XYZ file of C-alpha atoms in Angstrom:
206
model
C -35.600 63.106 -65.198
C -36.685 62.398 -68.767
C -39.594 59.225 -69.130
C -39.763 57.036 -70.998
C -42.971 58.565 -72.966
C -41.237 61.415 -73.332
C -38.167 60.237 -74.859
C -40.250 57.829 -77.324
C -42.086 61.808 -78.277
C -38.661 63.428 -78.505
C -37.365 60.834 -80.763
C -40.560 61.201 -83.278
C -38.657 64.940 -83.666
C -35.552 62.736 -84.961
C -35.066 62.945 -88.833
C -33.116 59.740 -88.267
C -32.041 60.067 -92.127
C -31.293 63.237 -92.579
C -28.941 63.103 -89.199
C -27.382 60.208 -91.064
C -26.514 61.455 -93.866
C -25.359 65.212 -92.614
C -22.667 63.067 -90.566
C -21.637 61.474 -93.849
C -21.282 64.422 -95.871
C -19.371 66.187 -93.042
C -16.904 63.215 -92.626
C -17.606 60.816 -95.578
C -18.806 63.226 -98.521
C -17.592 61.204 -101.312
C -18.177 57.664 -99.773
C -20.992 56.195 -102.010
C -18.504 57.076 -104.801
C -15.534 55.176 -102.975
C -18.345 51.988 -103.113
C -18.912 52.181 -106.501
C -14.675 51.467 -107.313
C -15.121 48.422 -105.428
C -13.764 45.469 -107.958
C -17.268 43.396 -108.496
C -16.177 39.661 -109.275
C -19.606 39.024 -109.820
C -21.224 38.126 -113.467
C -22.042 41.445 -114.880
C -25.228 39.610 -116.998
C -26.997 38.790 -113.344
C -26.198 41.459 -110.956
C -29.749 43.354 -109.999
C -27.815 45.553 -106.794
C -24.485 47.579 -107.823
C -21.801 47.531 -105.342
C -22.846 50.541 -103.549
C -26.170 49.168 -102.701
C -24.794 46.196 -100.991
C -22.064 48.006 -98.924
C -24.903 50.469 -97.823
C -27.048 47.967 -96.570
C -24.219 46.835 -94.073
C -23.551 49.546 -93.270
C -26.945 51.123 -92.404
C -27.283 47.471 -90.834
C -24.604 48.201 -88.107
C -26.093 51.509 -87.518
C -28.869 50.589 -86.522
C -27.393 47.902 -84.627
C -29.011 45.062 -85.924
C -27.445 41.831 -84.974
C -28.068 39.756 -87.888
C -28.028 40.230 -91.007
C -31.910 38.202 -91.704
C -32.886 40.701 -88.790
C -31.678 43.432 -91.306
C -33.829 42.084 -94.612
C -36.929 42.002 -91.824
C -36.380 44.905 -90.651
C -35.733 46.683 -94.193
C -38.367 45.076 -96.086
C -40.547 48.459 -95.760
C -41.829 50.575 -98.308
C -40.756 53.420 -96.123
C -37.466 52.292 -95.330
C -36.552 51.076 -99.280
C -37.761 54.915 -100.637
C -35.392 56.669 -97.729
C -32.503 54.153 -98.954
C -33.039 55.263 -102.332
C -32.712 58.897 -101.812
C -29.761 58.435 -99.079
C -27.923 56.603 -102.353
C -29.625 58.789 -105.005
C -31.252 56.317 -106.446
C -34.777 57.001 -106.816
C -35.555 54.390 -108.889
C -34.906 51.405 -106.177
C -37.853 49.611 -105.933
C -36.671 46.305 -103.554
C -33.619 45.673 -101.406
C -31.398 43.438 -101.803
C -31.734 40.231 -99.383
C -29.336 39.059 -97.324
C -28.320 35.891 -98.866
C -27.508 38.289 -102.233
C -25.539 40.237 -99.827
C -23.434 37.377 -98.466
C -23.013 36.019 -101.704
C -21.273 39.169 -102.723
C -19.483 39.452 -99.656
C -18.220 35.825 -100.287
C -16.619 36.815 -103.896
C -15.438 40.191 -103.209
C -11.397 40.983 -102.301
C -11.346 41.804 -98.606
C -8.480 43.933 -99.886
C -10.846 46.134 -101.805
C -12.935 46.785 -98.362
C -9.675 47.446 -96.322
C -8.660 49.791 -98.863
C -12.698 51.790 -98.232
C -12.012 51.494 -94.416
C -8.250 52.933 -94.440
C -9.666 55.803 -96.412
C -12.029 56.606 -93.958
C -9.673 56.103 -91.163
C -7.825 58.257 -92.803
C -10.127 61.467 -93.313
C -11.035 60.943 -89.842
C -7.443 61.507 -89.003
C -7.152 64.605 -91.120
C -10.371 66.385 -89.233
C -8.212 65.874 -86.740
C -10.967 63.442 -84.679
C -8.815 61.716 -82.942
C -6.585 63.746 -80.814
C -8.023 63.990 -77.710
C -7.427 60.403 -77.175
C -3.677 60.137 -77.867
C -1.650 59.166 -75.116
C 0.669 61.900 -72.954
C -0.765 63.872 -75.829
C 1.668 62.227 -78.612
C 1.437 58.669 -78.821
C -1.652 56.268 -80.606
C -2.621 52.693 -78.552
C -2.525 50.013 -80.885
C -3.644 46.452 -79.785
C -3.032 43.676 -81.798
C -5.072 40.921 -81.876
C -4.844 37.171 -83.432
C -7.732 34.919 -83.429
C -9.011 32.089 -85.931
C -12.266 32.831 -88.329
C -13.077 29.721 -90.153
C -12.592 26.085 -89.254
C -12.482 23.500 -92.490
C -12.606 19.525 -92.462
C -11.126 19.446 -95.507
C -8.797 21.473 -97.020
C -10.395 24.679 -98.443
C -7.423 26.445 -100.547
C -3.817 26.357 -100.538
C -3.539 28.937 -98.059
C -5.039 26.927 -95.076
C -3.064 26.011 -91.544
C -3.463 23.243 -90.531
C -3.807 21.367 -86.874
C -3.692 17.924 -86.130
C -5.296 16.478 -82.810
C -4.314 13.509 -81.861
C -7.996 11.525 -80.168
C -8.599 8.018 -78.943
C -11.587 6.249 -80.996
C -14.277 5.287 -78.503
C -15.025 2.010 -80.425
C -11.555 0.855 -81.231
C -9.788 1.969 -78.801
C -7.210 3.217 -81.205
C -5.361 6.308 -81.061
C -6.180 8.372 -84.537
C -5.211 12.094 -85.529
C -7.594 14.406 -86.870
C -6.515 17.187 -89.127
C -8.474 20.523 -88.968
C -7.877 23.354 -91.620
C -8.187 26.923 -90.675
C -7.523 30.606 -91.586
C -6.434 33.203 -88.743
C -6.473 37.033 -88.626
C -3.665 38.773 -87.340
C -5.250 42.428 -86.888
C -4.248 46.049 -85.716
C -6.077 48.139 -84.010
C -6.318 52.104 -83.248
C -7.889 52.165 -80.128
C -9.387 55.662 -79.681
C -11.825 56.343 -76.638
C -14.341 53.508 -76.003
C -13.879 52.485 -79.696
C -11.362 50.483 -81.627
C -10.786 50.761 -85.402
C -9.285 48.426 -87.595
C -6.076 49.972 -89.651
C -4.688 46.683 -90.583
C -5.982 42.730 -91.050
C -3.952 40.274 -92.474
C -5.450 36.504 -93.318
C -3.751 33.511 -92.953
């Protein structure tokens, strides 16, 4: 039986970086090259982070499962942490991360296409190691769930792809019966379900 002092001392042993990035190279060697294609709709005059700074961060964000993505700027905001960053991207000039708000910002602008297209890629090489195997079913077949849910809720309509819903309500100082529109936008995804995992291979917006 392991305690818990001894686990914190056997986890000092951890080069939590270097384990990081000897699972990329083995599975994801030319990733950070895959996050510089990304199409940047962002003003080219005011951008301080490239595209492959950004994705990083969210990505090193889920794995250290951090919940948040303000947890992740606190968390971040360490001279250690910023210099390890900068030689996991090869960039030893970095000198500040970027904060979360510049994160979602970009996140807001950028084609979800363009980060299905890193994610299918991925999925893809993982496939090729042939990673997945043991969990096909009888030995032949993939599960596949599909799931449908709504993301964002509008009051007013946002673009010309919203749904709409219209709830019908009784006004508590009239008395009168009034219908309230809501706009939204649903997912419609696919997913591989492999193990205790499940990966998205396809997500369609509406």
């Amino acid at each position: 039986m392991v305690t818990r002092k001894e686990k914190r001392e056997k986890e000092k042993e951890v080069n939590y970086l270097f384990e990081l990035l000897k699972t990329q190279n083995h599975f994801f060697k030319n990733l950070n090259k895959s996050l510089k294609t990304i199409d940047d709709p962002r003003h080219q005059s005011y951008i301080t982070y490239d595209t492959e700074v950004l994705l990083m961060m969210v990505i090193l964000k889920n794995a250290c499962n951090l919940k948040s993505m303000r947890e992740m700027t606190n968390e971040f905001n360490k001279e250690e942490c910023i210099k390890n960053v900068g030689k996991w991207l090869g960039n030893e000039d970095l000198e500040e991360l970027p904060h979360y708000d510049t994160i979602n910002d970009f996140l807001a602008r950028v084609n979800p296409a363009e980060l299905e297209r890193i994610r299918i890629d991925m999925i893809k090489k993982l496939f090729k190691k042939r990673c997945f195997d043991s969990y096909r079913i009888n030995g032949e077949y993939w599960g596949i769930a599909i799931d449908g849910t709504g993301i964002f809720t509008f009051d007013k309509k946002h673009c010309e792809h919203c749904l709409k819903r219209e709830r019908k309500y009784i006004d508590k100082e009239t008395g009168e019966e009034k219908t309230k529109t809501i706009y939204m936008h649903h997912v419609l995804e696919a997913k591989l379900i492999v193990g205790n995992m499940v990966l998205s291979v396809t997500l369609r917006v509406y």
